[in-house]
Short mmCIF file of C-alpha atoms (C1' of nucleotides) in Angstrom, two decimals:
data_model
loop_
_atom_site.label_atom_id
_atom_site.label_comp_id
_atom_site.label_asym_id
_atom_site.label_seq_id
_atom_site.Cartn_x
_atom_site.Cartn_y
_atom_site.Cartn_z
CA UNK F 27 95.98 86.85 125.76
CA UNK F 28 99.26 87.81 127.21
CA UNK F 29 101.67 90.37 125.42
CA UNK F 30 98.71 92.90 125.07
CA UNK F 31 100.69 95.24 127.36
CA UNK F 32 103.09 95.24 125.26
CA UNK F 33 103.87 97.19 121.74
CA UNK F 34 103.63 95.23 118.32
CA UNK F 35 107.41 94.61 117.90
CA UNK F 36 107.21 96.33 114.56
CA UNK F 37 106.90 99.28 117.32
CA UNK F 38 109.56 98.29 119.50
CA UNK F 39 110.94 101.79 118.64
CA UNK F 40 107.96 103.84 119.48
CA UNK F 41 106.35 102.43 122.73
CA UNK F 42 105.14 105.22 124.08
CA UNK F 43 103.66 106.34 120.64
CA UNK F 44 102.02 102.83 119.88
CA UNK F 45 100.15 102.98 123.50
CA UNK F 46 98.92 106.28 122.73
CA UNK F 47 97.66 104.72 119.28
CA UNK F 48 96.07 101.81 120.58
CA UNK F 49 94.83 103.63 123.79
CA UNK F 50 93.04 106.34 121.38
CA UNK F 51 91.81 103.92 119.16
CA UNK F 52 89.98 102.20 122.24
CA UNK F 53 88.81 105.16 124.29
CA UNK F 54 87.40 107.36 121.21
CA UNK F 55 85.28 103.61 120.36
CA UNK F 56 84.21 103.43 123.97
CA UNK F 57 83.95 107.68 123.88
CA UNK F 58 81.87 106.99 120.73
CA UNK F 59 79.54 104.76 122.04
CA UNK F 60 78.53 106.68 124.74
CA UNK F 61 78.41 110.20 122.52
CA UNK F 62 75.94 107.72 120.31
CA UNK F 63 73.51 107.85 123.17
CA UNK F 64 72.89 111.72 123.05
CA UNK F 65 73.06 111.91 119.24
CA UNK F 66 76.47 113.25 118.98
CA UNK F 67 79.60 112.24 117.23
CA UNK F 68 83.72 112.46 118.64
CA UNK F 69 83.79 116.25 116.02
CA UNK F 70 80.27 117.33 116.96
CA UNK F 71 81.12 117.19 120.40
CA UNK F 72 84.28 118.55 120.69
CA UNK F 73 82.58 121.85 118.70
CA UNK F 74 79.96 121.61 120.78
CA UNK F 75 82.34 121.88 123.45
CA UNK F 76 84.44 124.97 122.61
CA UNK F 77 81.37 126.94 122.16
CA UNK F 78 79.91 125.87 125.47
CA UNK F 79 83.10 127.39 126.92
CA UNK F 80 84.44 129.94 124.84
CA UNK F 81 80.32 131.69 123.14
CA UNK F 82 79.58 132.31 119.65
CA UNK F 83 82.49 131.86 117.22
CA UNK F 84 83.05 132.54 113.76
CA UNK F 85 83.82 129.24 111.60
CA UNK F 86 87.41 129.83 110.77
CA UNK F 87 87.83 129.81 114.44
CA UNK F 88 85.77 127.50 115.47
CA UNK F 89 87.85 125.27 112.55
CA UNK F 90 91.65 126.08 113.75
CA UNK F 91 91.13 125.35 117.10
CA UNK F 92 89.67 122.11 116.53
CA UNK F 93 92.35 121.36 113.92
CA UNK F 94 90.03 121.26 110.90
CA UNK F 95 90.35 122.55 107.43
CA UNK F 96 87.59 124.90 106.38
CA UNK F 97 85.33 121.93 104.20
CA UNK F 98 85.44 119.86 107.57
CA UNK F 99 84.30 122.74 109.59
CA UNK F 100 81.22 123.71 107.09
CA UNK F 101 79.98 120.27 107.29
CA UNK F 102 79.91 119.75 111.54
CA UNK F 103 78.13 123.00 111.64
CA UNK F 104 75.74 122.68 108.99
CA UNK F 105 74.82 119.20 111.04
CA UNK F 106 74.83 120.41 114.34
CA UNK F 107 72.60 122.72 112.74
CA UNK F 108 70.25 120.58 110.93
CA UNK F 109 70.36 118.65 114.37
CA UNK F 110 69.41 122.19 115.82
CA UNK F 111 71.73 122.64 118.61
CA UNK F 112 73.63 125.26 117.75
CA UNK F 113 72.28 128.52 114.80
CA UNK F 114 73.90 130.89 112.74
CA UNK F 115 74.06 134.61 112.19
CA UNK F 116 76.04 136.69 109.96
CA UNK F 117 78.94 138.59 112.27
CA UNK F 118 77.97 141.91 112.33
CA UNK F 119 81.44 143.33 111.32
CA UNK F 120 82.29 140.75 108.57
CA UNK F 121 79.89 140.03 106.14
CA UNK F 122 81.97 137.16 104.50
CA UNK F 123 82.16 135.40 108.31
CA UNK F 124 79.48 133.78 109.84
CA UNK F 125 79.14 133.16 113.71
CA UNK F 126 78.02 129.99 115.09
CA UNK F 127 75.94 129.75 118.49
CA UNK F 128 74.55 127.36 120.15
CA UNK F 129 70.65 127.10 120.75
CA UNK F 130 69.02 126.24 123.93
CA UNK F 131 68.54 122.52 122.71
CA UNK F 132 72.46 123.17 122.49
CA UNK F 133 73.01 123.92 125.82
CA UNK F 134 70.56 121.57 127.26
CA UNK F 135 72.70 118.66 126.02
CA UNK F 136 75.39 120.23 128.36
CA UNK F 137 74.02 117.82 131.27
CA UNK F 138 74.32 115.13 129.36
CA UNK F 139 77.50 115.47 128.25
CA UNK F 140 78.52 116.23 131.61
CA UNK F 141 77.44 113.16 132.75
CA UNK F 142 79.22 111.06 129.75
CA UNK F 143 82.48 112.39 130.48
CA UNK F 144 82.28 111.55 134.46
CA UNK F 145 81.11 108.08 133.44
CA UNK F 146 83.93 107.46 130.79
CA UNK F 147 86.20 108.93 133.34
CA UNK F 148 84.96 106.56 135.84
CA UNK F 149 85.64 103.38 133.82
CA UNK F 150 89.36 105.00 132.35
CA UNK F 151 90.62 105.73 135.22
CA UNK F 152 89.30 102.97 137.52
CA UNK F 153 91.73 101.01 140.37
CA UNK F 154 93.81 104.48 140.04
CA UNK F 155 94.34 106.40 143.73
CA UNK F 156 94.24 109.89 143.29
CA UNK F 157 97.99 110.63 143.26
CA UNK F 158 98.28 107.83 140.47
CA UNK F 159 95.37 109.89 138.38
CA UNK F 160 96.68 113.53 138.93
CA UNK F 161 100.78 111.61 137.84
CA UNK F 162 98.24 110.24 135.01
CA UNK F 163 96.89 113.76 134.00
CA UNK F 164 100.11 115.44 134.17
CA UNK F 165 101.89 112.72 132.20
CA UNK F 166 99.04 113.24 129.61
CA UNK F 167 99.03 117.16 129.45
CA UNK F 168 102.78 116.73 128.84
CA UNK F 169 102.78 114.25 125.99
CA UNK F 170 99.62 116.62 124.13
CA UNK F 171 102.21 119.39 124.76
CA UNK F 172 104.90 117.92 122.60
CA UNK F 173 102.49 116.62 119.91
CA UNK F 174 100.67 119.83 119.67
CA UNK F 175 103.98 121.51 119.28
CA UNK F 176 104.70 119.16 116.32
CA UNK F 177 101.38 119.29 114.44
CA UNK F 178 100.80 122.53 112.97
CA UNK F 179 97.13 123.45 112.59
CA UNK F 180 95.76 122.47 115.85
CA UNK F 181 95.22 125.28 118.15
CA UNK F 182 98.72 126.59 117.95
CA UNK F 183 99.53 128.00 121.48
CA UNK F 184 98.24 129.63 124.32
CA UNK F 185 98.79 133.27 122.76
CA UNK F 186 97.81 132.17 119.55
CA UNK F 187 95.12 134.97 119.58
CA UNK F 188 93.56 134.64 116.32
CA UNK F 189 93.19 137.27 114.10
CA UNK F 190 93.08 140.56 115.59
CA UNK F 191 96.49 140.98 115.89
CA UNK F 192 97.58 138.51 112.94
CA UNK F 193 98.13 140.68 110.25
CA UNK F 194 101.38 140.36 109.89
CA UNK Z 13 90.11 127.89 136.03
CA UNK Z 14 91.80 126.13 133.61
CA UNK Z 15 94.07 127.79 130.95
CA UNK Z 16 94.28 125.68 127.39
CA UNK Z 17 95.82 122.95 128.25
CA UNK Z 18 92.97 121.70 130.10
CA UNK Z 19 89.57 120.37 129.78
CA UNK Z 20 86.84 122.24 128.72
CA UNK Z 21 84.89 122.92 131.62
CA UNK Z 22 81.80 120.66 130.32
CA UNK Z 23 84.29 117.92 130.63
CA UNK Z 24 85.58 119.15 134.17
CA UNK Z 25 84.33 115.65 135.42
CA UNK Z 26 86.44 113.71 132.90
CA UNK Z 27 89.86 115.52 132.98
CA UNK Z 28 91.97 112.81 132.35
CA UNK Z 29 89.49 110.87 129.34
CA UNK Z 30 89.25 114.28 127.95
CA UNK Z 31 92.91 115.03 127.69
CA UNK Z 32 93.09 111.15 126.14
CA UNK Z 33 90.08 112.33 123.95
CA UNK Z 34 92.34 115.41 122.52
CA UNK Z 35 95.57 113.59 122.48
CA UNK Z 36 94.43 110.89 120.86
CA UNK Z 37 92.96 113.17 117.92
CA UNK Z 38 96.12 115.38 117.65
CA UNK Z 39 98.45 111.89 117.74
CA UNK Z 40 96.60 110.20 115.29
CA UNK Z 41 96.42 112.98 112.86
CA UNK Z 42 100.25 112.80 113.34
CA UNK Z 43 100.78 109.74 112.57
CA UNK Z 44 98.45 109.46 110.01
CA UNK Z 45 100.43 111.72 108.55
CA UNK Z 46 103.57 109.89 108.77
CA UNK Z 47 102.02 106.40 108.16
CA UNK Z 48 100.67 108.14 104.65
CA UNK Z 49 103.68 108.59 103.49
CA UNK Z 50 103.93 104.61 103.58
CA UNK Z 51 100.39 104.41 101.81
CA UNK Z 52 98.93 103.49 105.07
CA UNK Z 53 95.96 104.03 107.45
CA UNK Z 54 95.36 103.56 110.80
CA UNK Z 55 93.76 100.27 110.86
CA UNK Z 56 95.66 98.39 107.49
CA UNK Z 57 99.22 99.40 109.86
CA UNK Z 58 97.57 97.93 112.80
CA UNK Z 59 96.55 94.70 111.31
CA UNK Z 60 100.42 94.67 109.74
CA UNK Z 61 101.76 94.80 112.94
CA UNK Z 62 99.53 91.84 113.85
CA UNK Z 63 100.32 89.73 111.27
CA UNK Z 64 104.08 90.75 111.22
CA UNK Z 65 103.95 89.74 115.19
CA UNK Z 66 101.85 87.09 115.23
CA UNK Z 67 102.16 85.16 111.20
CA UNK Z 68 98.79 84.11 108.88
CA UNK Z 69 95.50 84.97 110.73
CA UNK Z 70 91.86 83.85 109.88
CA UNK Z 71 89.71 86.99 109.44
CA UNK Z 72 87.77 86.57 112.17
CA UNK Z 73 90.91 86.59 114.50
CA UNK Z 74 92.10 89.68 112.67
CA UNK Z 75 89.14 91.58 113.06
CA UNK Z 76 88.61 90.69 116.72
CA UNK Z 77 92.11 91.66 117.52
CA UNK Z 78 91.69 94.90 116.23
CA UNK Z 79 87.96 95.66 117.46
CA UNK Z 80 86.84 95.70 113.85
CA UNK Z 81 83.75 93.55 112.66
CA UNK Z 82 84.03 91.22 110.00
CA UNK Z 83 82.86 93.62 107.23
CA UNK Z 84 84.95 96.31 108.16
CA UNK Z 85 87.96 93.59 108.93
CA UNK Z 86 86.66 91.96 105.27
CA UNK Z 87 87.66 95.93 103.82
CA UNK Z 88 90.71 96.43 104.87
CA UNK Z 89 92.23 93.14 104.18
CA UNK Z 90 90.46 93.56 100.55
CA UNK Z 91 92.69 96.86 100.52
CA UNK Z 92 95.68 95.30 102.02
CA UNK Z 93 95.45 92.63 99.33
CA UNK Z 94 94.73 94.99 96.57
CA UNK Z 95 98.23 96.93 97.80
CA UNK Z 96 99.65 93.63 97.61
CA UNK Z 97 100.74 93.94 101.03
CA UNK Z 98 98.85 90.75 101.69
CA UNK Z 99 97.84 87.67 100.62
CA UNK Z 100 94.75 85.42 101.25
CA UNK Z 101 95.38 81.78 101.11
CA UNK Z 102 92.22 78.99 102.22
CA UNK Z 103 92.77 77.31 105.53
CA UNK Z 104 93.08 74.03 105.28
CA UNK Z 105 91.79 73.27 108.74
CA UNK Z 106 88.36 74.97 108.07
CA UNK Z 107 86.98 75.61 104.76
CA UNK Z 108 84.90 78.60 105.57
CA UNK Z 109 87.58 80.37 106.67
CA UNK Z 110 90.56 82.55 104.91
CA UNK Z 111 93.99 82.69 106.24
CA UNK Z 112 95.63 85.90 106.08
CA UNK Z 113 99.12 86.65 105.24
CA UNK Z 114 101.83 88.87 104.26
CA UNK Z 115 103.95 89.12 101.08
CA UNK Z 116 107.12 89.97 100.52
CA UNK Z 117 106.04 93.88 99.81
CA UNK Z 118 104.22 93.37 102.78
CA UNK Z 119 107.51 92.67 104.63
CA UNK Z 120 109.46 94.95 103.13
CA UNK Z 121 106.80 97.85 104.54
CA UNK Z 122 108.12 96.70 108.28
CA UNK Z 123 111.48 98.64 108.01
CA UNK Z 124 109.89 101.43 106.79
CA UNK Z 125 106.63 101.42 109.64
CA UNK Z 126 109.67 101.28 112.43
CA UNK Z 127 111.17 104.17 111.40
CA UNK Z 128 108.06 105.89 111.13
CA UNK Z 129 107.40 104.91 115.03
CA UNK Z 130 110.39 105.83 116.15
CA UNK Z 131 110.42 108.92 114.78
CA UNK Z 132 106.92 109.51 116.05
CA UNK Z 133 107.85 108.33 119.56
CA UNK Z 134 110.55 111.29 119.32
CA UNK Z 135 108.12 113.93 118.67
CA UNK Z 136 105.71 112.49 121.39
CA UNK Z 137 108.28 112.32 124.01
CA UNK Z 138 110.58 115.06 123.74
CA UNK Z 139 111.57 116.54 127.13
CA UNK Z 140 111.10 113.14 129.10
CA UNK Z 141 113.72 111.92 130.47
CA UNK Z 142 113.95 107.80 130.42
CA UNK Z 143 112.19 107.43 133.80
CA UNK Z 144 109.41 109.54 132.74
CA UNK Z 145 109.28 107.92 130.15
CA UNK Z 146 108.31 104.83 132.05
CA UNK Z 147 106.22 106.59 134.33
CA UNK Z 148 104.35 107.55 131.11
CA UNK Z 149 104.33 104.27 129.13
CA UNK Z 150 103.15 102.71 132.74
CA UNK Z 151 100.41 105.19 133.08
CA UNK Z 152 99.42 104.46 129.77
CA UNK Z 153 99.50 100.91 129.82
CA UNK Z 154 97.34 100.96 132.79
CA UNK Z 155 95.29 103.37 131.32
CA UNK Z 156 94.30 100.98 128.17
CA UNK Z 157 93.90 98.03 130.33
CA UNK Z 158 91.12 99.85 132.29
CA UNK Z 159 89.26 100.78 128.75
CA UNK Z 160 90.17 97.15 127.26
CA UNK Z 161 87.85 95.77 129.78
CA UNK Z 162 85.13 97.97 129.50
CA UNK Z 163 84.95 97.65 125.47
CA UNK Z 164 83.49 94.30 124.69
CA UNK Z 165 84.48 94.13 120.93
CA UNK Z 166 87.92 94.85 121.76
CA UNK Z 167 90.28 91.56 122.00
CA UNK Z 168 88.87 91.47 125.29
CA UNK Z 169 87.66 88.06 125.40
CA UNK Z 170 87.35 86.40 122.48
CA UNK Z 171 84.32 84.59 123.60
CA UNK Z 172 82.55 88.21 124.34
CA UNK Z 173 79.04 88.44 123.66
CA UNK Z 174 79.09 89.25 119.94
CA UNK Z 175 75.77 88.47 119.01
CA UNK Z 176 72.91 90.82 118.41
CA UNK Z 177 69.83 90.10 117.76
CA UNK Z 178 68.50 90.27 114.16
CA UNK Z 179 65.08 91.66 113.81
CA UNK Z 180 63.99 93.46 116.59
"C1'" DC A 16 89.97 151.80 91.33
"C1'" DT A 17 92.32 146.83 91.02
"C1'" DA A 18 94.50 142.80 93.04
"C1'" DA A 19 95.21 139.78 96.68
"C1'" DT A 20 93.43 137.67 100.73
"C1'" DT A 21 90.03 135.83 103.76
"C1'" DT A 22 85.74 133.32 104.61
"C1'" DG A 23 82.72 130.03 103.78
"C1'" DC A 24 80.54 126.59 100.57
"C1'" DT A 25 80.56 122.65 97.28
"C1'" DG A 26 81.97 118.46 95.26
"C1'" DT A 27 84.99 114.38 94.87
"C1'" DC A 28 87.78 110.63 96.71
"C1'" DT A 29 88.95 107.55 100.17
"C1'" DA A 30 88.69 105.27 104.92
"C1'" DG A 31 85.88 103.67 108.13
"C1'" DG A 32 82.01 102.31 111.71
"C1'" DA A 33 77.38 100.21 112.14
"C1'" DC A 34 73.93 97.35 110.55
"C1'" DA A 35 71.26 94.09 107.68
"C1'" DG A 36 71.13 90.54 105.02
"C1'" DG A 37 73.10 86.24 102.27
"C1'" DT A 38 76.04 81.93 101.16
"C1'" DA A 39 78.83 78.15 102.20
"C1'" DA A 40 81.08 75.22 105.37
"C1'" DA A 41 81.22 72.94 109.80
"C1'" DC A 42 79.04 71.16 113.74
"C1'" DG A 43 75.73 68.75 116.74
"C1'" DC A 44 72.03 66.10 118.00
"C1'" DG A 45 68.51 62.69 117.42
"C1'" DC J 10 72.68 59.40 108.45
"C1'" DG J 11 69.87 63.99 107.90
"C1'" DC J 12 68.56 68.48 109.37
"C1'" DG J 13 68.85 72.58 112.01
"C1'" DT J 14 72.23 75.71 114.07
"C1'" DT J 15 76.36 78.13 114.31
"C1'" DT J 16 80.47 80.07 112.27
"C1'" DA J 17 83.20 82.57 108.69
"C1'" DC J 18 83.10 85.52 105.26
"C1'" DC J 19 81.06 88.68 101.87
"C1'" DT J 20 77.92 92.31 100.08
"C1'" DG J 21 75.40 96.43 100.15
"C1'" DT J 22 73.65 100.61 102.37
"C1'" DC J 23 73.93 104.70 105.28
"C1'" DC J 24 76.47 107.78 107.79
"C1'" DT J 25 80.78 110.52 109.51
"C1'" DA J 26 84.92 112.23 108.31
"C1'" DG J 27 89.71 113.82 106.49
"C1'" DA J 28 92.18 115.67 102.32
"C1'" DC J 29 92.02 118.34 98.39
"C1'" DA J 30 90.46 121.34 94.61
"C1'" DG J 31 87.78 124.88 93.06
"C1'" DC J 32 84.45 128.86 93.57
"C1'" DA J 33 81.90 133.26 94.96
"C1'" DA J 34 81.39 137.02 97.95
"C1'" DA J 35 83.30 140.28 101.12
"C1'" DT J 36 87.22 142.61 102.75
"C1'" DT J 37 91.63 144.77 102.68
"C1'" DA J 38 95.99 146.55 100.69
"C1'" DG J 39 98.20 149.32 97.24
#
DNA sequence: CTAATTTGCTGTCTAGGACAGGTAAACGCG
DNA sequence: CGCGTTTACCTGTCCTAGACAGCAAATTAG
């Protein structure tokens, strides 16, 4: 099995961009398989995630930052609730919005997760000295920096604050 | 603490796979996009680029080379073949099996899929000058290589443990 | 007030991963 | 040679998910 370090020739143009394709193809599989062990899947998680960090958020929200269109967003929620880890309520100031929280079942997967992400970074980033993984990080940050900039629809920017100001 | 362009804190132990995990999504929803406009996804454009690099497979091959098992590698050849992008023909070596090659229309799609990479690989690396750009195609490589050995199904070794036991 | 917009929900279509069989061909051993 | 095993492929089911269209309720602008 030799030229698998190299791009298809068909991408011979796009190096870079074919790694990044096969390298997300294989890490959300291996991601995948250990999200399978606490129930979760790659969109669960990730919502999962930004409420962990960031509290209770209404679904539009919840939807733009993790680049989903408003169907996509009803459905993870409505699972994650079924699954019970995170509830709704009506927001108190918009009767049309609805803001989802996560339960204490929620939160208690926290640990777990935890401990999936050190163990997939364990295996991703083994053989690598810390200089090589912090040139590694930065290289990555940068590349998500230009794609972000180019996709419109996933979390826009850093000032992006949502509404609030964005009446325009 | 970290602004947006880092982790989410539950993830604080897996910077780098978590920064794959969100680059990976934003990438592939890019070129998704740009392969759609060919009447592609994801995995019928991979298993192109295998057969354009490597001529008429046998399914099994295929499927193994792209991590797919047979009845998801049986799909998207069905679709491939129904686009008329490819052709199955018997092998002659081994009855059971199907060889699996492309047509002419098939073909034609290449010129089309490397413009679509290089165009992608424009977006993705804007800003980098040549050497970063090797310092980030290096990373990368380097960074698939680690995951390649810890996914079994993934061209790994062909002779990977496959089987699973039917009937528990 | 009305009209437009926002928010969330539903349904449909397609792609796809995982898993459980099922058939036919090839292989291997006595 | 015959028979059991393995291999290659196919089918069907169940689930997640993205894209898109349409809809109702609440809100906001004029």
């Amino acid at each position: 099995m030799d030229e698998r370090s190299g791009a298809p020739s068909a991408a011979a143009g796009g190096p870079i961009s074919h790694t990044i394709f096969r390298l997300a193809r294989i890490h959300s599989q291996l991601a995948g398989r250990l999200l399978r062990e606490a129930g979760l899947h790659a969109s669960q998680e990730l919502m999962l995630m930004v409420l962990w960090d960031a509290g209770p958020q209404r679904q539009t929200d919840l939807g733009a930052e993790l680049g989903m269109d408003s169907a996509g967003t009803t459905r993870v929620v409505h699972r994650l609730e079924q699954a019970g880890f995170v509830r709704r309520r009506p927001d108190p100031g918009d009767r049309r919005a609805t803001l989802v929280e996560v339960t204490a079942a929620g939160e208690s997967l926290r640990t777990q997760v935890e401990r999936m992400w050190t163990q997939l970074e364990e295996l991703t980033v083994a053989g690598l000295s810390p200089a090589e993984q912090q040139v590694a990080l930065d290289t990555l940050l940068r590349l998500e920096r230009n794609v972000l900039e180019t996709v419109p629809g996933s979390r826009a920017g850093p000032a992006a604050a949502r509404r609030s100001v964005t009446r325009e």
